[in-house]
Amino acid sequence: PPHPPPPLTCPVKNQAPVMSSSSTHEPFLLSFWEENLPPLLAYSPHPSCPPWFFVSLGFCLLFGALKVTVGKVAKVESYSLLHCVIVAPLSLLCLHYDNSALAMTGVSEPLRTLQCSGPLTPLHTFLPLITLGYALLDLFEGLYDAKPDFILHGSALTLLFSMSAYTGTTHRVATTLVMEVSTVPLQFIHANLPPVPMLLVNLTFLLTFVACRLFLVPKIWYGWLATYYSEPSAQTCMPEWYITVVWVGGLVFHGLNFYWAFYIFKRVIRKAKGVEAMGENADEKEKGE
């Protein structure tokens, strides 16, 4: 009889990577995550609910409390800034670990993940749960205030990351969160800043947007596809339809990023020509025209 299809779920135990004998040093902060995150990722106040739910719910409540108590400071949304300030550097750290995977385990990424070897570090499992909590708040706010953009953004992120959490595969999307690096300067685009700092904010946003959303994340996506089709061992543990999800998800998110890039570069040209003001009065000037 034919063999049943392999399960989608990868091992969810957050074990320390097996260090290669050729490796002479431990990657930056690895021991910290190995010591502190596994208990959190294994804790559940109620046996019928998975631990990831409480982690994401906790961050949702944290961001919500910050939104209610602090709100906007100098036109900067405090809870949104906190999310990207946490996620952006940690996603870069996950990317650093992925680049060190060969020395850490003897198998490079993304081949190791495609072979369903589980998360490279506990941080890879934990980080997307923070964004899931943020997405839940976006969705709640959109539904409460009837904001279509918040509903769309929150729904898309909640669906993607909750599916990953439910199947124990959040580690597969951790490095894609480097997109949040460009969100940090974006938070200050409408802040009350003098002209020179505002110019630096705009330039930083432009550079990080291009580097992370138009280069790094598409490169990660291409690496997944290239490894999947070139390495037979990468096609043995995941169901055939999973690569379709990778194709569709990548095309949608990269399509959106290039769509936004078109309007960003359009505004850059307007600013360079002096048609649009720099900073907080840009929108008002545009409306006046």
PDB file of N, CA and C in Angstrom, residues 74-132:
ATOM      1  N   ALA A  74       4.864  62.528  20.683  1.00  0.00           N
ATOM      2  CA  ALA A  74       5.410  63.322  19.570  1.00  0.00           C
ATOM      3  C   ALA A  74       5.031  62.706  18.227  1.00  0.00           C
ATOM      4  N   LYS A  75       3.771  62.256  18.117  1.00  0.00           N
ATOM      5  CA  LYS A  75       3.219  61.643  16.907  1.00  0.00           C
ATOM      6  C   LYS A  75       3.811  60.280  16.581  1.00  0.00           C
ATOM      7  N   VAL A  76       4.466  59.649  17.545  1.00  0.00           N
ATOM      8  CA  VAL A  76       5.028  58.307  17.363  1.00  0.00           C
ATOM      9  C   VAL A  76       4.197  57.340  18.205  1.00  0.00           C
ATOM     10  N   GLU A  77       3.637  56.313  17.576  1.00  0.00           N
ATOM     11  CA  GLU A  77       2.813  55.329  18.281  1.00  0.00           C
ATOM     12  C   GLU A  77       3.714  54.441  19.123  1.00  0.00           C
ATOM     13  N   SER A  78       3.550  54.504  20.445  1.00  0.00           N
ATOM     14  CA  SER A  78       4.475  53.850  21.371  1.00  0.00           C
ATOM     15  C   SER A  78       4.489  52.333  21.237  1.00  0.00           C
ATOM     16  N   TYR A  79       3.313  51.703  21.139  1.00  0.00           N
ATOM     17  CA  TYR A  79       3.284  50.236  21.105  1.00  0.00           C
ATOM     18  C   TYR A  79       3.852  49.700  19.796  1.00  0.00           C
ATOM     19  N   SER A  80       3.614  50.427  18.702  1.00  0.00           N
ATOM     20  CA  SER A  80       4.156  50.017  17.405  1.00  0.00           C
ATOM     21  C   SER A  80       5.679  50.153  17.387  1.00  0.00           C
ATOM     22  N   LEU A  81       6.166  51.235  17.992  1.00  0.00           N
ATOM     23  CA  LEU A  81       7.612  51.431  18.078  1.00  0.00           C
ATOM     24  C   LEU A  81       8.262  50.339  18.922  1.00  0.00           C
ATOM     25  N   LEU A  82       7.637  49.996  20.047  1.00  0.00           N
ATOM     26  CA  LEU A  82       8.190  48.943  20.906  1.00  0.00           C
ATOM     27  C   LEU A  82       8.287  47.622  20.154  1.00  0.00           C
ATOM     28  N   HIS A  83       7.237  47.293  19.390  1.00  0.00           N
ATOM     29  CA  HIS A  83       7.253  46.033  18.636  1.00  0.00           C
ATOM     30  C   HIS A  83       8.426  45.967  17.670  1.00  0.00           C
ATOM     31  N   CYS A  84       8.593  46.999  16.856  1.00  0.00           N
ATOM     32  CA  CYS A  84       9.657  46.926  15.853  1.00  0.00           C
ATOM     33  C   CYS A  84      11.041  47.069  16.475  1.00  0.00           C
ATOM     34  N   VAL A  85      11.155  47.786  17.598  1.00  0.00           N
ATOM     35  CA  VAL A  85      12.456  47.908  18.273  1.00  0.00           C
ATOM     36  C   VAL A  85      12.882  46.566  18.873  1.00  0.00           C
ATOM     37  N   ILE A  86      11.916  45.752  19.296  1.00  0.00           N
ATOM     38  CA  ILE A  86      12.229  44.422  19.812  1.00  0.00           C
ATOM     39  C   ILE A  86      12.534  43.455  18.668  1.00  0.00           C
ATOM     40  N   VAL A  87      11.640  43.425  17.677  1.00  0.00           N
ATOM     41  CA  VAL A  87      11.702  42.401  16.635  1.00  0.00           C
ATOM     42  C   VAL A  87      12.844  42.643  15.649  1.00  0.00           C
ATOM     43  N   ALA A  88      13.097  43.898  15.293  1.00  0.00           N
ATOM     44  CA  ALA A  88      14.095  44.196  14.259  1.00  0.00           C
ATOM     45  C   ALA A  88      15.487  43.652  14.604  1.00  0.00           C
ATOM     46  N   PRO A  89      16.073  44.017  15.755  1.00  0.00           N
ATOM     47  CA  PRO A  89      17.423  43.488  16.048  1.00  0.00           C
ATOM     48  C   PRO A  89      17.441  41.984  16.270  1.00  0.00           C
ATOM     49  N   LEU A  90      16.379  41.420  16.852  1.00  0.00           N
ATOM     50  CA  LEU A  90      16.353  39.985  17.089  1.00  0.00           C
ATOM     51  C   LEU A  90      16.206  39.202  15.788  1.00  0.00           C
ATOM     52  N   SER A  91      15.516  39.766  14.802  1.00  0.00           N
ATOM     53  CA  SER A  91      15.421  39.103  13.504  1.00  0.00           C
ATOM     54  C   SER A  91      16.777  39.088  12.801  1.00  0.00           C
ATOM     55  N   LEU A  92      17.542  40.166  12.968  1.00  0.00           N
ATOM     56  CA  LEU A  92      18.903  40.192  12.420  1.00  0.00           C
ATOM     57  C   LEU A  92      19.784  39.158  13.111  1.00  0.00           C
ATOM     58  N   LEU A  93      19.543  38.946  14.407  1.00  0.00           N
ATOM     59  CA  LEU A  93      20.289  37.924  15.140  1.00  0.00           C
ATOM     60  C   LEU A  93      19.929  36.528  14.622  1.00  0.00           C
ATOM     61  N   CYS A  94      18.643  36.302  14.348  1.00  0.00           N
ATOM     62  CA  CYS A  94      18.226  35.021  13.756  1.00  0.00           C
ATOM     63  C   CYS A  94      18.905  34.808  12.404  1.00  0.00           C
ATOM     64  N   LEU A  95      19.013  35.878  11.635  1.00  0.00           N
ATOM     65  CA  LEU A  95      19.674  35.790  10.339  1.00  0.00           C
ATOM     66  C   LEU A  95      21.155  35.453  10.519  1.00  0.00           C
ATOM     67  N   HIS A  96      21.775  36.029  11.545  1.00  0.00           N
ATOM     68  CA  HIS A  96      23.169  35.714  11.867  1.00  0.00           C
ATOM     69  C   HIS A  96      23.321  34.237  12.227  1.00  0.00           C
ATOM     70  N   TYR A  97      22.382  33.708  13.034  1.00  0.00           N
ATOM     71  CA  TYR A  97      22.430  32.287  13.385  1.00  0.00           C
ATOM     72  C   TYR A  97      22.264  31.411  12.147  1.00  0.00           C
ATOM     73  N   ASP A  98      21.363  31.792  11.253  1.00  0.00           N
ATOM     74  CA  ASP A  98      21.170  31.013  10.025  1.00  0.00           C
ATOM     75  C   ASP A  98      22.455  30.966   9.201  1.00  0.00           C
ATOM     76  N   ASN A  99      23.139  32.099   9.125  1.00  0.00           N
ATOM     77  CA  ASN A  99      24.401  32.139   8.382  1.00  0.00           C
ATOM     78  C   ASN A  99      25.495  31.329   9.065  1.00  0.00           C
ATOM     79  N   SER A 100      25.325  31.064  10.382  1.00  0.00           N
ATOM     80  CA  SER A 100      26.303  30.272  11.134  1.00  0.00           C
ATOM     81  C   SER A 100      25.869  28.811  11.290  1.00  0.00           C
ATOM     82  N   ALA A 101      24.760  28.432  10.650  1.00  0.00           N
ATOM     83  CA  ALA A 101      24.183  27.094  10.866  1.00  0.00           C
ATOM     84  C   ALA A 101      25.137  25.978  10.480  1.00  0.00           C
ATOM     85  N   LEU A 102      25.900  26.163   9.423  1.00  0.00           N
ATOM     86  CA  LEU A 102      26.827  25.117   8.987  1.00  0.00           C
ATOM     87  C   LEU A 102      27.870  24.829  10.051  1.00  0.00           C
ATOM     88  N   ALA A 103      28.397  25.894  10.670  1.00  0.00           N
ATOM     89  CA  ALA A 103      29.384  25.711  11.738  1.00  0.00           C
ATOM     90  C   ALA A 103      28.733  25.182  13.009  1.00  0.00           C
ATOM     91  N   MET A 104      27.475  25.529  13.237  1.00  0.00           N
ATOM     92  CA  MET A 104      26.784  25.118  14.455  1.00  0.00           C
ATOM     93  C   MET A 104      26.331  23.664  14.413  1.00  0.00           C
ATOM     94  N   THR A 105      25.820  23.233  13.268  1.00  0.00           N
ATOM     95  CA  THR A 105      25.183  21.914  13.185  1.00  0.00           C
ATOM     96  C   THR A 105      25.755  21.001  12.107  1.00  0.00           C
ATOM     97  N   GLY A 106      26.560  21.562  11.218  1.00  0.00           N
ATOM     98  CA  GLY A 106      27.073  20.750  10.110  1.00  0.00           C
ATOM     99  C   GLY A 106      26.182  20.767   8.893  1.00  0.00           C
ATOM    100  N   VAL A 107      25.022  21.443   8.982  1.00  0.00           N
ATOM    101  CA  VAL A 107      24.093  21.562   7.851  1.00  0.00           C
ATOM    102  C   VAL A 107      23.712  23.024   7.713  1.00  0.00           C
ATOM    103  N   SER A 108      23.769  23.554   6.502  1.00  0.00           N
ATOM    104  CA  SER A 108      23.480  24.967   6.281  1.00  0.00           C
ATOM    105  C   SER A 108      21.974  25.203   6.255  1.00  0.00           C
ATOM    106  N   GLU A 109      21.601  26.464   6.433  1.00  0.00           N
ATOM    107  CA  GLU A 109      20.218  26.888   6.253  1.00  0.00           C
ATOM    108  C   GLU A 109      20.062  27.484   4.853  1.00  0.00           C
ATOM    109  N   PRO A 110      18.910  27.277   4.185  1.00  0.00           N
ATOM    110  CA  PRO A 110      17.660  26.725   4.726  1.00  0.00           C
ATOM    111  C   PRO A 110      17.520  25.208   4.584  1.00  0.00           C
ATOM    112  N   LEU A 111      18.593  24.518   4.114  1.00  0.00           N
ATOM    113  CA  LEU A 111      18.485  23.069   3.937  1.00  0.00           C
ATOM    114  C   LEU A 111      18.105  22.375   5.231  1.00  0.00           C
ATOM    115  N   ARG A 112      18.691  22.817   6.328  1.00  0.00           N
ATOM    116  CA  ARG A 112      18.410  22.181   7.620  1.00  0.00           C
ATOM    117  C   ARG A 112      16.926  22.284   7.969  1.00  0.00           C
ATOM    118  N   THR A 113      16.334  23.464   7.771  1.00  0.00           N
ATOM    119  CA  THR A 113      14.918  23.645   8.068  1.00  0.00           C
ATOM    120  C   THR A 113      14.046  22.852   7.112  1.00  0.00           C
ATOM    121  N   LEU A 114      14.420  22.814   5.838  1.00  0.00           N
ATOM    122  CA  LEU A 114      13.655  22.069   4.844  1.00  0.00           C
ATOM    123  C   LEU A 114      13.707  20.567   5.098  1.00  0.00           C
ATOM    124  N   GLN A 115      14.703  20.113   5.839  1.00  0.00           N
ATOM    125  CA  GLN A 115      14.794  18.702   6.226  1.00  0.00           C
ATOM    126  C   GLN A 115      14.019  18.425   7.511  1.00  0.00           C
ATOM    127  N   CYS A 116      13.272  19.423   7.993  1.00  0.00           N
ATOM    128  CA  CYS A 116      12.449  19.307   9.200  1.00  0.00           C
ATOM    129  C   CYS A 116      13.285  18.939  10.422  1.00  0.00           C
ATOM    130  N   SER A 117      14.405  19.637  10.588  1.00  0.00           N
ATOM    131  CA  SER A 117      15.289  19.378  11.728  1.00  0.00           C
ATOM    132  C   SER A 117      14.916  20.207  12.950  1.00  0.00           C
ATOM    133  N   GLY A 118      13.818  20.953  12.886  1.00  0.00           N
ATOM    134  CA  GLY A 118      13.394  21.743  14.031  1.00  0.00           C
ATOM    135  C   GLY A 118      14.064  23.100  14.063  1.00  0.00           C
ATOM    136  N   PRO A 119      13.723  23.920  15.058  1.00  0.00           N
ATOM    137  CA  PRO A 119      14.283  25.276  15.146  1.00  0.00           C
ATOM    138  C   PRO A 119      15.777  25.253  15.430  1.00  0.00           C
ATOM    139  N   LEU A 120      16.501  26.136  14.780  1.00  0.00           N
ATOM    140  CA  LEU A 120      17.938  26.242  15.008  1.00  0.00           C
ATOM    141  C   LEU A 120      18.225  26.739  16.415  1.00  0.00           C
ATOM    142  N   THR A 121      17.430  27.696  16.899  1.00  0.00           N
ATOM    143  CA  THR A 121      17.540  28.197  18.269  1.00  0.00           C
ATOM    144  C   THR A 121      16.129  28.437  18.810  1.00  0.00           C
ATOM    145  N   PRO A 122      15.962  28.511  20.126  1.00  0.00           N
ATOM    146  CA  PRO A 122      14.643  28.869  20.674  1.00  0.00           C
ATOM    147  C   PRO A 122      14.160  30.242  20.221  1.00  0.00           C
ATOM    148  N   LEU A 123      15.089  31.140  19.929  1.00  0.00           N
ATOM    149  CA  LEU A 123      14.716  32.475  19.476  1.00  0.00           C
ATOM    150  C   LEU A 123      13.925  32.411  18.173  1.00  0.00           C
ATOM    151  N   HIS A 124      14.276  31.476  17.288  1.00  0.00           N
ATOM    152  CA  HIS A 124      13.561  31.323  16.024  1.00  0.00           C
ATOM    153  C   HIS A 124      12.088  30.961  16.260  1.00  0.00           C
ATOM    154  N   THR A 125      11.816  30.208  17.305  1.00  0.00           N
ATOM    155  CA  THR A 125      10.439  29.838  17.635  1.00  0.00           C
ATOM    156  C   THR A 125       9.710  30.982  18.333  1.00  0.00           C
ATOM    157  N   PHE A 126      10.415  31.694  19.186  1.00  0.00           N
ATOM    158  CA  PHE A 126       9.817  32.708  20.046  1.00  0.00           C
ATOM    159  C   PHE A 126       9.491  34.004  19.305  1.00  0.00           C
ATOM    160  N   LEU A 127      10.375  34.442  18.425  1.00  0.00           N
ATOM    161  CA  LEU A 127      10.261  35.778  17.822  1.00  0.00           C
ATOM    162  C   LEU A 127       8.943  35.991  17.063  1.00  0.00           C
ATOM    163  N   PRO A 128       8.507  35.070  16.198  1.00  0.00           N
ATOM    164  CA  PRO A 128       7.238  35.299  15.493  1.00  0.00           C
ATOM    165  C   PRO A 128       6.030  35.384  16.420  1.00  0.00           C
ATOM    166  N   LEU A 129       6.139  34.829  17.630  1.00  0.00           N
ATOM    167  CA  LEU A 129       5.023  34.907  18.573  1.00  0.00           C
ATOM    168  C   LEU A 129       4.818  36.339  19.062  1.00  0.00           C
ATOM    169  N   ILE A 130       5.887  37.126  19.091  1.00  0.00           N
ATOM    170  CA  ILE A 130       5.758  38.545  19.444  1.00  0.00           C
ATOM    171  C   ILE A 130       4.945  39.263  18.373  1.00  0.00           C
ATOM    172  N   THR A 131       5.283  39.010  17.108  1.00  0.00           N
ATOM    173  CA  THR A 131       4.563  39.645  16.005  1.00  0.00           C
ATOM    174  C   THR A 131       3.125  39.159  15.929  1.00  0.00           C
ATOM    175  N   LEU A 132       2.881  37.908  16.304  1.00  0.00           N
ATOM    176  CA  LEU A 132       1.507  37.413  16.352  1.00  0.00           C
ATOM    177  C   LEU A 132       0.689  38.207  17.377  1.00  0.00           C
TER     178      LEU A 132
END
